[in-house]
Every structure is written in structure tokens, then in C-alpha cells.
Short mmCIF file of C-alpha atoms in Angstrom, two decimals:
data_model
loop_
_atom_site.label_atom_id
_atom_site.label_comp_id
_atom_site.label_asym_id
_atom_site.label_seq_id
_atom_site.Cartn_x
_atom_site.Cartn_y
_atom_site.Cartn_z
CA UNK A 1 67.70 -91.65 22.28
CA UNK A 2 64.53 -90.35 23.92
CA UNK A 3 64.59 -87.38 21.52
CA UNK A 4 64.79 -89.76 18.53
CA UNK A 5 61.80 -91.67 19.89
CA UNK A 6 59.79 -88.45 20.23
CA UNK A 7 60.67 -87.45 16.65
CA UNK A 8 59.69 -90.87 15.42
CA UNK A 9 56.34 -90.79 17.25
CA UNK A 10 55.55 -87.31 15.88
CA UNK A 11 56.34 -88.40 12.33
CA UNK A 12 54.44 -91.63 12.75
CA UNK A 13 51.42 -89.54 13.66
CA UNK A 14 51.91 -87.38 10.56
CA UNK A 15 52.15 -90.39 8.27
CA UNK A 16 49.55 -92.55 10.04
CA UNK A 17 47.21 -92.48 7.07
CA UNK A 18 49.88 -93.60 4.57
CA UNK A 19 49.41 -96.93 2.88
CA UNK A 20 52.99 -97.91 3.62
CA UNK A 21 54.95 -97.46 6.84
CA UNK A 22 57.61 -94.75 6.77
CA UNK A 23 60.34 -94.54 9.42
CA UNK A 24 62.30 -91.31 9.83
CA UNK A 25 65.33 -90.77 12.08
CA UNK A 26 67.36 -87.58 12.66
CA UNK A 27 69.29 -85.72 15.32
CA UNK A 28 67.12 -82.59 15.05
CA UNK A 29 63.50 -82.13 14.01
CA UNK A 30 61.47 -78.98 13.30
CA UNK A 31 57.78 -79.04 12.37
CA UNK A 32 55.85 -76.06 11.01
CA UNK A 33 52.21 -77.21 11.13
CA UNK A 34 50.89 -73.98 9.63
CA UNK A 35 53.03 -74.28 6.48
CA UNK A 36 52.97 -78.10 6.57
CA UNK A 37 56.73 -78.56 6.41
CA UNK A 38 59.19 -80.53 8.48
CA UNK A 39 62.94 -79.99 8.55
CA UNK A 40 65.19 -82.77 9.81
CA UNK A 41 68.94 -82.42 10.20
CA UNK A 42 71.86 -84.55 11.31
CA UNK A 43 72.26 -88.16 10.16
CA UNK A 44 68.80 -88.25 8.58
CA UNK A 45 67.49 -91.65 7.51
CA UNK A 46 64.14 -92.37 5.88
CA UNK A 47 62.94 -95.94 5.37
CA UNK A 48 59.93 -96.88 3.26
CA UNK A 49 59.73 -100.59 2.63
CA UNK A 50 63.13 -101.57 1.21
CA UNK A 51 63.92 -98.00 0.07
CA UNK A 52 66.35 -95.99 2.20
CA UNK A 53 67.31 -92.32 1.93
CA UNK A 54 70.22 -90.82 3.89
CA UNK A 55 71.30 -87.17 4.10
CA UNK A 56 72.32 -84.49 6.53
CA UNK A 57 69.22 -82.36 5.81
CA UNK A 58 65.73 -83.33 4.73
CA UNK A 59 62.72 -81.09 4.14
CA UNK A 60 59.33 -82.82 3.95
CA UNK A 61 56.46 -80.93 2.35
CA UNK A 62 52.96 -82.05 3.27
CA UNK A 63 49.38 -81.43 2.26
CA UNK A 64 46.62 -82.38 4.69
CA UNK A 65 49.26 -84.04 6.89
CA UNK A 66 50.35 -86.34 4.06
CA UNK A 67 53.86 -86.13 2.58
CA UNK A 68 53.88 -84.89 -1.01
CA UNK A 69 57.59 -84.15 -1.54
CA UNK A 70 60.93 -84.89 0.11
CA UNK A 71 64.04 -82.82 -0.63
CA UNK A 72 67.31 -84.20 0.75
CA UNK A 73 70.55 -82.21 0.65
CA UNK A 74 74.03 -82.41 2.12
CA UNK A 75 75.47 -85.84 1.32
CA UNK A 76 72.23 -87.25 -0.13
CA UNK A 77 72.41 -91.00 -0.84
CA UNK A 78 69.75 -93.60 -1.44
CA UNK A 79 69.00 -97.26 -2.05
CA UNK A 80 65.81 -98.12 -3.93
CA UNK A 81 64.22 -101.30 -5.27
CA UNK A 82 62.58 -101.37 -8.69
CA UNK A 83 61.45 -104.54 -10.46
CA UNK A 84 63.56 -106.78 -8.21
CA UNK A 85 66.70 -104.70 -8.87
CA UNK A 86 68.63 -102.68 -6.30
CA UNK A 87 69.85 -99.20 -7.18
CA UNK A 88 72.27 -97.02 -5.22
CA UNK A 89 72.46 -93.33 -5.95
CA UNK A 90 73.88 -90.04 -4.79
CA UNK A 91 73.87 -86.35 -5.65
CA UNK A 92 73.93 -82.83 -4.30
CA UNK A 93 70.14 -82.77 -4.02
CA UNK A 94 67.59 -85.56 -4.08
CA UNK A 95 63.89 -84.83 -4.68
CA UNK A 96 61.18 -87.46 -4.29
CA UNK A 97 57.73 -86.52 -5.58
CA UNK A 98 55.32 -88.83 -3.76
CA UNK A 99 52.31 -88.23 -6.04
CA UNK A 100 54.22 -88.80 -9.29
CA UNK A 101 56.50 -91.46 -7.73
CA UNK A 102 59.55 -89.84 -9.33
CA UNK A 103 63.08 -89.36 -8.09
CA UNK A 104 65.17 -86.42 -9.26
CA UNK A 105 68.87 -86.21 -8.46
CA UNK A 106 70.45 -82.80 -9.09
CA UNK A 107 74.16 -82.01 -9.18
CA UNK A 108 76.82 -84.75 -9.36
CA UNK A 109 74.02 -87.23 -10.01
CA UNK A 110 74.88 -90.92 -10.09
CA UNK A 111 72.85 -94.13 -10.06
CA UNK A 112 74.31 -97.64 -10.02
CA UNK A 113 72.35 -100.83 -10.61
CA UNK A 114 73.97 -103.09 -8.01
CA UNK A 115 73.56 -106.46 -9.75
CA UNK A 116 74.91 -105.43 -13.18
CA UNK A 117 77.07 -102.47 -12.07
CA UNK A 118 75.44 -100.31 -14.80
CA UNK A 119 75.91 -96.61 -14.02
CA UNK A 120 74.17 -93.41 -15.05
CA UNK A 121 76.11 -90.20 -14.41
CA UNK A 122 75.14 -86.61 -15.20
CA UNK A 123 74.12 -83.26 -13.78
CA UNK A 124 70.51 -84.38 -13.36
CA UNK A 125 68.88 -87.81 -13.38
CA UNK A 126 65.12 -88.30 -13.30
CA UNK A 127 63.68 -91.73 -12.51
CA UNK A 128 59.97 -92.33 -13.08
CA UNK A 129 59.08 -95.46 -11.11
CA UNK A 130 55.55 -95.77 -12.50
CA UNK A 131 56.65 -95.74 -16.13
CA UNK A 132 60.09 -97.31 -15.52
CA UNK A 133 61.86 -94.50 -17.42
CA UNK A 134 65.18 -92.76 -16.82
CA UNK A 135 66.38 -89.41 -18.12
CA UNK A 136 69.93 -88.11 -17.74
CA UNK A 137 70.61 -84.42 -18.38
CA UNK A 138 73.93 -82.63 -18.62
CA UNK A 139 74.73 -78.94 -18.36
CA UNK A 140 77.15 -76.84 -20.36
CA UNK A 141 77.39 -79.36 -23.21
CA UNK A 142 79.20 -81.85 -20.98
CA UNK A 143 78.38 -85.43 -21.95
CA UNK A 144 76.25 -87.70 -19.81
CA UNK A 145 77.82 -91.03 -18.99
CA UNK A 146 76.40 -94.54 -19.19
CA UNK A 147 78.68 -97.37 -18.06
CA UNK A 148 77.91 -101.04 -18.65
CA UNK A 149 79.66 -104.32 -19.48
CA UNK A 150 79.11 -106.34 -22.65
CA UNK A 151 79.52 -110.12 -22.61
CA UNK A 152 81.47 -111.41 -25.59
#
């Protein structure tokens, strides 16, 4: 528990200049100040507002001690809020680009809108939060899948 507190305090210092509070928890933490990267492993959880990211490994890339990209692997799952809707997602790799405010899910990508149970499934899903756009890509001519209910 003390180790988690130390990790949290170190990360809080790194993200102190962020506009929004970010909380990061993990069992193991490695910081390379020279290359501005952090590697967290073991039950990783990142909270930013109502958004939550869970994985077993997370690499945070920084520039001038500010996070610019998160890459989560090994059982990557997330919950995000967009326009008063809750989305759950998962995939082999999850990339969040802070500057562009985009999410990219690679490999076994799936997003579910909780309220309507709409699903997007493919090899890659890109969500642009600023423009409210979604792109689903499939490899090897496999179809992408969009699941929704129609009221009759």
C-alpha cells in the first residue's frame, strides 16, 4: 500500500500541470526521466474524470513532463463518457492520444454503448472525441460488425 502511495505521488507530480486530475494505480512503476516514459504493470488503473482505463501494462509517453500518449496492453478495457453516454470497450491494445483526444483500439476491438447496447466490433476502432466520429477497420476482408436494436 505504501508503494502504491509513492507511485501515486510521483505521477501526481508529473501531471501537476494538467487541467484535469489524473489518478494512476499499479503494482509496479518504472520512470525513465531522460526518455520521458513511464511503464506501469500489474492491475493498472487510470482515472481521468469519469473515464477509466484498466490493463496489465501501461506505457505513458510524455513531453515536458506532460502526458501525450498512453498505450495499454494485456487485457486492456475502458469506460468513457461522451455526450452523456457511457461506453465500455476492450481490445488487445488501447492507444489514447492526449493532444488529438482520440482513442484507438487495435486487435479484437469492441465498443458497447451501455444505454442502447449498440456495439462496434472490428480489428481496429478509432474514436475521435473532438469530432464525435467513429471508424471501424477490418483486416483480411473480414467484415466489421455493428449491432443495434430497431423499435418496430
